[in-house]
Coordinates of C-alpha atoms and ligand atoms in Angstrom, one line a residue:
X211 CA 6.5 28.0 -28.9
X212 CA 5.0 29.7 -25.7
X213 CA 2.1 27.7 -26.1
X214 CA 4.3 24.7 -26.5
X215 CA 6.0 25.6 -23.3
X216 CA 2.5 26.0 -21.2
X217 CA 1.3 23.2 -22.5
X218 CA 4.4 20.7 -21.3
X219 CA 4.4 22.6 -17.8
X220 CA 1.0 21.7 -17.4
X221 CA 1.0 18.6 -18.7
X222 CA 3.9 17.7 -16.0
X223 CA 2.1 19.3 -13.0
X224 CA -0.6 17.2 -13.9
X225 CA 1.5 14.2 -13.5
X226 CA 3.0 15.1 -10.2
X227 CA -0.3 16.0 -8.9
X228 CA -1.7 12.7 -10.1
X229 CA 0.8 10.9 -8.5
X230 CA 1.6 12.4 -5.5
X231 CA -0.1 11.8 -2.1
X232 CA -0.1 15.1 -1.0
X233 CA -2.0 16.3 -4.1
X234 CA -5.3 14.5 -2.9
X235 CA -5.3 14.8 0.6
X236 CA -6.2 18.7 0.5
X237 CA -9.1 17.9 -1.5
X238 CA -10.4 14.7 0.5
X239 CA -13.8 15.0 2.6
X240 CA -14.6 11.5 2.8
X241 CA -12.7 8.1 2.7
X242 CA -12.1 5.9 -0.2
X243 CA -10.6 2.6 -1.0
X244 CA -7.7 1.3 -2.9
X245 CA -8.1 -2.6 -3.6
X246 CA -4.7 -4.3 -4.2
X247 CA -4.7 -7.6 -5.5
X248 CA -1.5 -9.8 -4.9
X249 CA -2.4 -13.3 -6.4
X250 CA -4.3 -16.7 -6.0
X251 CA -4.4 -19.6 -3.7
X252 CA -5.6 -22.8 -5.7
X253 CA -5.6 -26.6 -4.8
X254 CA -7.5 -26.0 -1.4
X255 CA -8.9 -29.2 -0.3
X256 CA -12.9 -28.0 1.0
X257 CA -12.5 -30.3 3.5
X258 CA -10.3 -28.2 5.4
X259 CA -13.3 -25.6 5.8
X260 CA -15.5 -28.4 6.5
X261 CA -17.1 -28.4 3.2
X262 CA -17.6 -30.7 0.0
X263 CA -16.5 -29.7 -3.7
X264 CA -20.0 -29.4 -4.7
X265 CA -21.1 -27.2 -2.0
X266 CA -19.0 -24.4 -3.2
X267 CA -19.5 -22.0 -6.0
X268 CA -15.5 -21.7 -6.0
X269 CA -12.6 -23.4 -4.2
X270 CA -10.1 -21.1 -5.4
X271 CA -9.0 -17.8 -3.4
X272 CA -8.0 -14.5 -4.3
X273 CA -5.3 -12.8 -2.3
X274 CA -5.9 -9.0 -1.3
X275 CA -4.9 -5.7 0.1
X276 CA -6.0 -2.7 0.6
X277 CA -5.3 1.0 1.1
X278 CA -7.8 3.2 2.8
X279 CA -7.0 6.9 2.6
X280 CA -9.2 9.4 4.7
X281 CA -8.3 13.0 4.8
X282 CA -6.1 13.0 8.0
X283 CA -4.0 9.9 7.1
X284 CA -3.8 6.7 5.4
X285 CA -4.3 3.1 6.5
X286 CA -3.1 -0.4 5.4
X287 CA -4.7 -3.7 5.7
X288 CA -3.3 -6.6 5.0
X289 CA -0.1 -7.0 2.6
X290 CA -0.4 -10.0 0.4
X291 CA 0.7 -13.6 0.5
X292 CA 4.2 -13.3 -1.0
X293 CA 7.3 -10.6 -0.5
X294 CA 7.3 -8.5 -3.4
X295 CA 11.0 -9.5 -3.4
X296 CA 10.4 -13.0 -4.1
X297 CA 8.9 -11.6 -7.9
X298 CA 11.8 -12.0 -10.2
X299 CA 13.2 -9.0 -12.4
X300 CA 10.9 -10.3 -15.1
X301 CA 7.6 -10.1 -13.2
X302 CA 6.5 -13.5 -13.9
X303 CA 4.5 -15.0 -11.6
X304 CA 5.7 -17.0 -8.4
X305 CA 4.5 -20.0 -7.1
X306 CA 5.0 -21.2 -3.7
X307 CA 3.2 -24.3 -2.7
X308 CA -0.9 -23.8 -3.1
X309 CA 0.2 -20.0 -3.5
X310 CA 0.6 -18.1 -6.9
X311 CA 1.4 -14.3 -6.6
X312 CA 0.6 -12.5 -10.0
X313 CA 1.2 -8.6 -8.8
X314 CA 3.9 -7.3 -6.5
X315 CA 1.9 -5.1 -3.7
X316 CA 4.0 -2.1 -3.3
X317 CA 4.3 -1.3 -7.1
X318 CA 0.3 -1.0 -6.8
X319 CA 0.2 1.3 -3.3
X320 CA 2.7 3.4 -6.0
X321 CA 0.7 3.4 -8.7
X322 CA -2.0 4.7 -6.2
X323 CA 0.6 7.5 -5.4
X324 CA 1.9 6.0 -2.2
X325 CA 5.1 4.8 -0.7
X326 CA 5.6 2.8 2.4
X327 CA 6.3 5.9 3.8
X328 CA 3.3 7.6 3.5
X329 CA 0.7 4.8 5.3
X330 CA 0.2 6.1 8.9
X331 CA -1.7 3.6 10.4
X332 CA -0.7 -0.8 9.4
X333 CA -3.3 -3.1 10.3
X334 CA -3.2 -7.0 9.5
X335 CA -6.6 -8.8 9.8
X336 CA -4.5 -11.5 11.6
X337 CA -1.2 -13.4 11.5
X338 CA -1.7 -16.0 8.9
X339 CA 1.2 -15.9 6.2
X340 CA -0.9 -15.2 3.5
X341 CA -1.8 -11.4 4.6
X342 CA 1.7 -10.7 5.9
X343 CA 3.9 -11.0 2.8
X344 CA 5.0 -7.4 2.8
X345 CA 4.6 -6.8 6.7
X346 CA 7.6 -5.6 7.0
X347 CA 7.9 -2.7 4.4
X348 CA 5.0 -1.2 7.0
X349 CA 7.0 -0.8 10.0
X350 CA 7.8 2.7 10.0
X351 CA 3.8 3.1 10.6
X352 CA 1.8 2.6 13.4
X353 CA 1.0 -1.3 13.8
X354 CA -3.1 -1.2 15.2
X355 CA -2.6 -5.0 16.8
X356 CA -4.7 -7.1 19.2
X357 CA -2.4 -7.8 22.8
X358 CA -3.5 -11.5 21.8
X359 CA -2.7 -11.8 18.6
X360 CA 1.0 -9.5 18.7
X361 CA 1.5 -12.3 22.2
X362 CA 1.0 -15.3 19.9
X363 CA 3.0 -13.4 16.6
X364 CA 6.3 -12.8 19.1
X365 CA 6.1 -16.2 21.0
X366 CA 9.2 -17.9 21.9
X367 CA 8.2 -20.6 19.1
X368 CA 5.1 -19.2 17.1
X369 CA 3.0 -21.8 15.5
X370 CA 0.9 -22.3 12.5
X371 CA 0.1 -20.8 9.5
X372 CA 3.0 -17.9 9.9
X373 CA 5.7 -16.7 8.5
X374 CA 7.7 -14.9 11.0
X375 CA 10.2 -12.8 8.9
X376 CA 7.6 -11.1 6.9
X377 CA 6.8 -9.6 9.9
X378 CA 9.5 -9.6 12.2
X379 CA 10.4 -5.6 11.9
X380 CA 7.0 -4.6 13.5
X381 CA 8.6 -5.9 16.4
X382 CA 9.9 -2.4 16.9
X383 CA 7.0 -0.5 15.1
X384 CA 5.2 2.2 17.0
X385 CA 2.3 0.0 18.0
X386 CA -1.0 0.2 19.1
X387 CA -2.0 -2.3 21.1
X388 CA -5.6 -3.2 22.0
X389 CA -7.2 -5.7 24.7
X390 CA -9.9 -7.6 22.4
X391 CA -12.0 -3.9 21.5
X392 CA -12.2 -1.9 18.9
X393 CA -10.4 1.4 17.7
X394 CA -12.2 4.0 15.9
X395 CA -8.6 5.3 14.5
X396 CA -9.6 9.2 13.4
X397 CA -12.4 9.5 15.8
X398 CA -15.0 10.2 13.4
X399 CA -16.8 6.8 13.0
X400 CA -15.6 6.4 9.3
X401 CA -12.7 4.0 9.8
X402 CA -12.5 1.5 12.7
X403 CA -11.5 -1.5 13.7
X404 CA -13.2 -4.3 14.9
X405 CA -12.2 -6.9 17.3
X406 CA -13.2 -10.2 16.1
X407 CA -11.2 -13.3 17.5
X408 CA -11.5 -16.8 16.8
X409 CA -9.7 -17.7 13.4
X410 CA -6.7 -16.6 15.0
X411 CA -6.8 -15.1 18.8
X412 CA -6.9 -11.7 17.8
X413 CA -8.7 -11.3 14.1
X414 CA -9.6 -8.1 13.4
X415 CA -12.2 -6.4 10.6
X416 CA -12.4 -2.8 9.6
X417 CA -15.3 -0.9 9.0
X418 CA -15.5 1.6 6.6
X419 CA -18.0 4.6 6.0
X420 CA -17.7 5.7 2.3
X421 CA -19.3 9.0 0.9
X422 CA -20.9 6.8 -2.4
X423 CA -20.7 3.3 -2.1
X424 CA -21.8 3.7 2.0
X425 CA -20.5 1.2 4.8
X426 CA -17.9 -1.6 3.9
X427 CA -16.6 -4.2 6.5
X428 CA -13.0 -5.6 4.8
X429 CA -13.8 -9.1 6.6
X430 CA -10.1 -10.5 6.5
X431 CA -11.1 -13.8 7.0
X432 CA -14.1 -13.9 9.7
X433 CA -15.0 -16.2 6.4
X434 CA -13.5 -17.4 3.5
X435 CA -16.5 -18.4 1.5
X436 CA -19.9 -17.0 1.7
X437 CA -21.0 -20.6 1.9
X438 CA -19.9 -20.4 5.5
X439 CA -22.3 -17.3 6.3
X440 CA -25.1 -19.1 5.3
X441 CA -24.2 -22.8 6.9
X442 CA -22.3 -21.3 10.2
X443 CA -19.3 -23.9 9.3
X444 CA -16.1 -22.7 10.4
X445 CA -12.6 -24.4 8.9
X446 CA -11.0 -27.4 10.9
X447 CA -7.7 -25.1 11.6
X448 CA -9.9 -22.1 13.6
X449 CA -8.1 -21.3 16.6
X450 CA -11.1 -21.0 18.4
X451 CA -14.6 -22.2 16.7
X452 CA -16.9 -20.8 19.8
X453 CA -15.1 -17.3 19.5
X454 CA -15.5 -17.4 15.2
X455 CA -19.5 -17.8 15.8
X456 CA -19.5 -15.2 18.1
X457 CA -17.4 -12.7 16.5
X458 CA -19.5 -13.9 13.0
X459 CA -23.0 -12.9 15.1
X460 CA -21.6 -9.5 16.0
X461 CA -20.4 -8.6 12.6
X462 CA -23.3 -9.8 11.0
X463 CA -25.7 -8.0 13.3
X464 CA -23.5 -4.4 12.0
X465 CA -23.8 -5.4 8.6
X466 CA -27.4 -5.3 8.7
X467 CA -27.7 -2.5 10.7
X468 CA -25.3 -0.5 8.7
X469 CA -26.9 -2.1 5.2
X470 CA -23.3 -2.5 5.4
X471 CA -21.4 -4.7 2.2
X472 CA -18.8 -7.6 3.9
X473 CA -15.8 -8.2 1.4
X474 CA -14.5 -11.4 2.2
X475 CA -11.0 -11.0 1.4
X476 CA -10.2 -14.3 -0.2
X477 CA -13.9 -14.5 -2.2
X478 CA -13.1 -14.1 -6.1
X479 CA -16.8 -13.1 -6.8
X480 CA -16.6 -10.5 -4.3
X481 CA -13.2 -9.3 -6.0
X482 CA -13.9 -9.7 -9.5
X483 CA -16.9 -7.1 -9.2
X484 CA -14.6 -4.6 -7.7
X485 CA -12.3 -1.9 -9.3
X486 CA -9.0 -2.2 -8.8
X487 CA -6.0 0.1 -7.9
X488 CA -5.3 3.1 -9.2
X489 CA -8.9 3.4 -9.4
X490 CA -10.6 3.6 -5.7
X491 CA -14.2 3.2 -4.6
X492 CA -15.5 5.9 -2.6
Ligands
ZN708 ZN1 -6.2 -15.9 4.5

Protein backbone atom coordinates (compact mmCIF):
# COMPACT_ATOMS: atom_id res chain seq x y z
CA UNK A 1 0.00 0.00 0.00
CA UNK A 2 2.81 2.45 0.97
CA UNK A 3 4.55 1.58 -1.92
CA UNK A 4 1.42 2.02 -3.94
CA UNK A 5 1.11 5.46 -2.43
CA UNK A 6 5.01 6.51 -3.40
CA UNK A 7 4.66 5.22 -6.49
CA UNK A 8 1.34 7.44 -7.63
CA UNK A 9 3.09 10.57 -5.92
CA UNK A 10 5.88 10.17 -8.06
CA UNK A 11 4.39 9.24 -10.91
CA UNK A 12 2.21 12.66 -10.70
CA UNK A 13 5.27 14.92 -9.87
CA UNK A 14 6.68 13.50 -12.83
CA UNK A 15 3.78 14.73 -14.80
CA UNK A 16 3.77 18.21 -13.50
CA UNK A 17 7.37 18.48 -13.93
CA UNK A 18 7.14 17.35 -17.42
CA UNK A 19 4.69 19.72 -18.26
CA UNK A 20 5.29 22.61 -16.55
CA UNK A 21 7.60 25.50 -17.78
CA UNK A 22 9.05 26.21 -14.73
CA UNK A 23 10.33 22.67 -14.27
CA UNK A 24 12.96 23.08 -17.13
CA UNK A 25 14.11 26.37 -16.93
CA UNK A 26 16.26 25.73 -13.71
CA UNK A 27 17.96 23.09 -15.46
CA UNK A 28 18.58 24.99 -18.96
CA UNK A 29 22.22 26.06 -19.94
CA UNK A 30 21.79 26.38 -23.44
CA UNK A 31 18.81 27.13 -25.89
CA UNK A 32 16.70 24.70 -27.69
CA UNK A 33 13.93 24.67 -30.17
CA UNK A 34 10.37 23.72 -30.35
CA UNK A 35 9.09 23.30 -34.11
CA UNK A 36 5.36 23.82 -34.40
CA UNK A 37 3.79 22.86 -37.49
CA UNK A 38 0.33 24.53 -38.28
CA UNK A 39 -0.55 23.14 -41.85
CA UNK A 40 0.02 23.44 -45.78
CA UNK A 41 -0.29 25.91 -48.51
CA UNK A 42 -0.95 23.93 -51.93
CA UNK A 43 -2.08 25.22 -55.46
CA UNK A 44 0.79 27.91 -55.60
CA UNK A 45 1.22 28.89 -59.13
CA UNK A 46 5.58 28.89 -59.50
CA UNK A 47 5.08 31.62 -61.49
CA UNK A 48 4.44 33.81 -58.82
CA UNK A 49 8.13 33.23 -57.43
CA UNK A 50 9.29 33.52 -60.88
CA UNK A 51 9.82 29.95 -61.44
CA UNK A 52 8.55 26.92 -63.73
CA UNK A 53 6.87 23.64 -62.42
CA UNK A 54 9.76 21.67 -63.35
CA UNK A 55 12.31 23.82 -61.80
CA UNK A 56 11.10 22.93 -58.34
CA UNK A 57 11.65 19.81 -56.31
CA UNK A 58 8.17 20.87 -54.54
CA UNK A 59 5.49 23.53 -55.08
CA UNK A 60 3.74 22.87 -52.01
CA UNK A 61 4.55 24.77 -48.59
CA UNK A 62 4.59 23.88 -45.12
CA UNK A 63 3.33 26.31 -42.49
CA UNK A 64 5.55 26.75 -39.25
CA UNK A 65 6.20 28.07 -35.78
CA UNK A 66 8.46 27.90 -33.44
CA UNK A 67 9.23 28.24 -29.73
CA UNK A 68 12.71 28.95 -28.68
CA UNK A 69 13.37 28.61 -24.90
CA UNK A 70 16.75 29.80 -23.39
CA UNK A 71 17.26 29.85 -19.80
CA UNK A 72 16.26 33.46 -18.97
CA UNK A 73 12.97 33.50 -21.04
CA UNK A 74 11.18 32.16 -23.92
CA UNK A 75 10.67 33.47 -27.48
CA UNK A 76 8.02 33.07 -30.25
CA UNK A 77 8.35 33.26 -33.93
CA UNK A 78 5.87 33.21 -36.14
CA UNK A 79 2.14 31.83 -35.25
CA UNK A 80 0.80 29.88 -38.11
CA UNK A 81 -1.48 30.68 -41.10
CA UNK A 82 -4.97 30.13 -39.50
CA UNK A 83 -6.53 31.13 -35.81
CA UNK A 84 -6.62 28.23 -33.87
CA UNK A 85 -10.33 29.28 -33.42
CA UNK A 86 -11.22 28.78 -36.87
CA UNK A 87 -10.43 24.57 -36.13
CA UNK A 88 -13.81 23.16 -35.35
CA UNK A 89 -14.58 21.22 -32.07
CA UNK A 90 -13.82 18.14 -34.10
CA UNK A 91 -10.23 19.04 -35.14
CA UNK A 92 -10.68 18.37 -38.63
CA UNK A 93 -8.81 20.20 -40.87
CA UNK A 94 -9.70 23.76 -42.27
CA UNK A 95 -9.34 25.06 -45.56
CA UNK A 96 -9.23 28.49 -46.44
CA UNK A 97 -8.49 29.28 -50.08
CA UNK A 98 -4.74 27.81 -51.07
CA UNK A 99 -4.41 27.31 -47.13
CA UNK A 100 -5.17 23.95 -45.21
CA UNK A 101 -4.36 24.07 -41.40
CA UNK A 102 -3.95 20.48 -39.97
CA UNK A 103 -2.78 21.38 -36.10
CA UNK A 104 -4.07 24.16 -33.92
CA UNK A 105 -0.67 26.12 -32.66
CA UNK A 106 -1.40 26.77 -29.16
CA UNK A 107 -2.38 23.18 -28.21
CA UNK A 108 1.33 22.31 -29.42
CA UNK A 109 3.20 25.50 -27.40
CA UNK A 110 1.04 23.33 -24.48
CA UNK A 111 2.05 20.20 -25.21
CA UNK A 112 5.59 21.72 -25.03
CA UNK A 113 4.55 22.91 -21.44
CA UNK A 114 3.75 26.54 -22.36
CA UNK A 115 0.89 28.88 -22.36
CA UNK A 116 0.62 32.16 -24.02
CA UNK A 117 1.50 33.45 -20.90
CA UNK A 118 4.62 32.18 -20.47
CA UNK A 119 6.46 33.53 -24.04
CA UNK A 120 8.40 36.64 -23.00
CA UNK A 121 9.65 37.87 -26.15
CA UNK A 122 6.90 37.61 -29.82
CA UNK A 123 8.65 37.93 -32.90
CA UNK A 124 6.91 37.64 -36.52
CA UNK A 125 9.36 37.20 -39.42
CA UNK A 126 7.00 39.75 -41.14
CA UNK A 127 3.36 40.68 -41.66
CA UNK A 128 2.17 38.32 -44.29
CA UNK A 129 -1.21 36.48 -43.08
CA UNK A 130 0.20 33.28 -43.19
CA UNK A 131 2.68 33.76 -40.03
CA UNK A 132 0.24 35.85 -38.05
CA UNK A 133 -2.77 33.49 -37.43
CA UNK A 134 -2.46 33.38 -33.68
CA UNK A 135 -0.77 37.01 -33.31
CA UNK A 136 -2.93 37.97 -31.16
CA UNK A 137 -2.86 35.22 -28.32
CA UNK A 138 1.00 36.79 -27.99
CA UNK A 139 0.24 40.25 -26.96
CA UNK A 140 0.79 40.05 -23.38
CA UNK A 141 4.59 39.53 -24.52
CA UNK A 142 7.02 41.77 -25.79
CA UNK A 143 6.45 42.34 -29.68
CA UNK A 144 10.50 42.58 -31.11
CA UNK A 145 9.19 44.62 -34.49
CA UNK A 146 10.95 46.55 -37.25
CA UNK A 147 9.68 50.63 -37.05
CA UNK A 148 9.02 49.73 -40.86
CA UNK A 149 7.33 46.90 -40.79
CA UNK A 150 4.88 47.77 -37.36
CA UNK A 151 4.42 51.58 -39.77
CA UNK A 152 3.11 49.53 -42.68
CA UNK A 153 1.09 46.71 -40.12
CA UNK A 154 -0.89 49.92 -38.38
CA UNK A 155 -1.42 51.98 -41.65
CA UNK A 156 -4.59 53.87 -42.13
CA UNK A 157 -5.38 51.16 -44.98
CA UNK A 158 -2.75 48.27 -44.81
CA UNK A 159 -2.22 46.46 -47.98
CA UNK A 160 -1.36 43.11 -49.22
CA UNK A 161 -1.01 39.83 -48.07
CA UNK A 162 -2.46 40.73 -44.27
CA UNK A 163 -4.76 39.95 -42.15
CA UNK A 164 -5.23 42.78 -39.77
CA UNK A 165 -7.29 41.14 -36.86
CA UNK A 166 -4.92 38.39 -36.21
CA UNK A 167 -2.82 40.90 -35.21
CA UNK A 168 -4.52 43.84 -34.18
CA UNK A 169 -4.03 43.40 -30.19
CA UNK A 170 -0.21 43.92 -30.49
CA UNK A 171 -1.23 47.27 -31.09
CA UNK A 172 -1.02 47.80 -27.41
CA UNK A 173 1.76 45.11 -26.72
CA UNK A 174 4.83 46.16 -24.86
CA UNK A 175 6.94 46.57 -28.02
CA UNK A 176 10.23 46.69 -29.05
CA UNK A 177 10.81 48.58 -31.74
CA UNK A 178 13.88 48.57 -33.94
CA UNK A 179 15.20 51.05 -36.85
CA UNK A 180 16.35 48.26 -39.62
CA UNK A 181 19.24 46.48 -37.02
CA UNK A 182 19.43 43.77 -35.16
CA UNK A 183 18.62 42.81 -31.46
CA UNK A 184 20.66 40.28 -29.70
CA UNK A 185 17.55 39.74 -27.07
CA UNK A 186 19.47 38.11 -23.86
CA UNK A 187 22.76 39.60 -24.58
CA UNK A 188 24.69 36.51 -24.95
CA UNK A 189 24.96 36.05 -28.81
CA UNK A 190 22.64 32.87 -28.66
CA UNK A 191 19.34 34.28 -29.78
CA UNK A 192 19.14 37.39 -32.13
CA UNK A 193 17.41 38.91 -34.50
CA UNK A 194 18.34 39.83 -37.71
CA UNK A 195 17.13 42.71 -39.84
CA UNK A 196 16.53 41.59 -43.25
CA UNK A 197 14.03 43.79 -45.35
CA UNK A 198 12.77 43.33 -48.71
CA UNK A 199 9.94 40.63 -48.83
CA UNK A 200 8.13 42.87 -46.71
CA UNK A 201 9.79 46.40 -45.40
CA UNK A 202 10.83 45.05 -42.33
CA UNK A 203 11.56 41.00 -42.55
CA UNK A 204 13.34 39.76 -39.93
CA UNK A 205 15.46 36.19 -39.30
CA UNK A 206 16.60 34.89 -36.01
CA UNK A 207 19.68 33.31 -35.33
CA UNK A 208 20.12 30.69 -33.07
CA UNK A 209 23.20 29.17 -31.21
CA UNK A 210 22.32 25.57 -30.03
CA UNK A 211 24.59 23.55 -27.50
CA UNK A 212 24.23 20.20 -30.09
CA UNK A 213 22.90 20.79 -33.35
CA UNK A 214 25.14 24.43 -33.39
CA UNK A 215 23.93 27.71 -35.26
CA UNK A 216 20.36 27.83 -36.84
CA UNK A 217 18.95 30.87 -38.83
CA UNK A 218 14.82 30.37 -38.77
CA UNK A 219 14.78 32.18 -42.33
CA UNK A 220 10.91 33.25 -42.24
CA UNK A 221 10.72 33.76 -45.70
CA UNK A 222 14.13 35.56 -46.91
CA UNK A 223 13.25 32.34 -49.36
CA UNK A 224 10.61 30.17 -49.86
CA UNK A 225 12.33 27.53 -51.90
CA UNK A 226 15.99 26.68 -51.89
CA UNK A 227 15.72 26.93 -55.68
CA UNK A 228 15.83 30.59 -55.12
CA UNK A 229 19.26 30.51 -53.08
CA UNK A 230 20.80 28.97 -55.82
CA UNK A 231 19.13 31.04 -58.95
CA UNK A 232 18.90 34.59 -56.84
CA UNK A 233 15.14 34.77 -58.14
CA UNK A 234 12.98 36.52 -55.86
CA UNK A 235 8.81 36.23 -56.09
CA UNK A 236 6.94 38.88 -58.34
CA UNK A 237 5.03 40.19 -55.00
CA UNK A 238 8.58 41.25 -52.98
CA UNK A 239 8.16 44.52 -51.60
CA UNK A 240 11.40 45.39 -52.53
CA UNK A 241 13.61 43.00 -54.90
CA UNK A 242 17.05 45.20 -54.45
CA UNK A 243 16.61 45.01 -50.59
CA UNK A 244 15.72 40.85 -50.71
CA UNK A 245 19.27 40.38 -52.64
CA UNK A 246 20.87 42.31 -50.21
CA UNK A 247 19.43 41.07 -47.06
CA UNK A 248 19.91 37.33 -48.96
CA UNK A 249 24.00 38.29 -49.39
CA UNK A 250 24.26 39.23 -45.71
CA UNK A 251 22.47 36.13 -44.41
CA UNK A 252 24.21 34.01 -46.52
CA UNK A 253 27.65 35.40 -45.77
CA UNK A 254 26.58 34.34 -41.66
CA UNK A 255 25.56 31.13 -42.70
CA UNK A 256 28.81 30.24 -43.94
CA UNK A 257 30.63 31.77 -41.42
CA UNK A 258 28.63 30.38 -38.63
CA UNK A 259 28.50 26.72 -40.64
CA UNK A 260 25.22 27.90 -39.69
CA UNK A 261 21.89 25.57 -41.01
CA UNK A 262 19.02 28.17 -42.76
CA UNK A 263 15.40 26.57 -42.17
CA UNK A 264 13.28 28.03 -44.64
CA UNK A 265 10.14 28.16 -43.04
CA UNK A 266 7.75 27.15 -45.77
CA UNK A 267 10.41 24.23 -47.32
CA UNK A 268 8.76 20.71 -46.65
CA UNK A 269 12.20 19.00 -47.04
CA UNK A 270 13.64 21.20 -44.57
CA UNK A 271 10.58 20.27 -42.23
CA UNK A 272 10.03 16.80 -42.77
CA UNK A 273 13.74 16.07 -41.52
CA UNK A 274 13.05 17.81 -38.35
CA UNK A 275 11.54 16.67 -34.93
CA UNK A 276 8.60 18.03 -34.01
CA UNK A 277 7.00 19.50 -30.72
CA UNK A 278 7.12 18.15 -27.72
CA UNK A 279 10.34 16.98 -28.75
CA UNK A 280 12.99 20.01 -29.20
CA UNK A 281 16.36 20.19 -30.94
CA UNK A 282 19.09 21.50 -28.97
ZN1 LIG B 1 4.93 32.94 -45.84
Amino acid sequence: MALKHWLAGALVAAAVGASGADAQRPTLTSPRIYVFENGTISGLDPALFNFKREELKQVDFVDMAYLIVHPRGTVMVDSGSLPDSHFKSDGAPVVEGVVTATKPVLPQLKAAGYEPRDITYFVLSHYHSDHTGNANAFAGSTWIVQKAERDYMFADKPEGIIQPDTYSALRNAKTKILDNEDFDIFGDGSVVVMATPGHTPGHQVVAVKLANRGTVVLAGDLYHYPEERTTGRTPTFEFAPEQSKASRARIEKYVKDNNAQLWIEHDVATHAALPKAPAYID
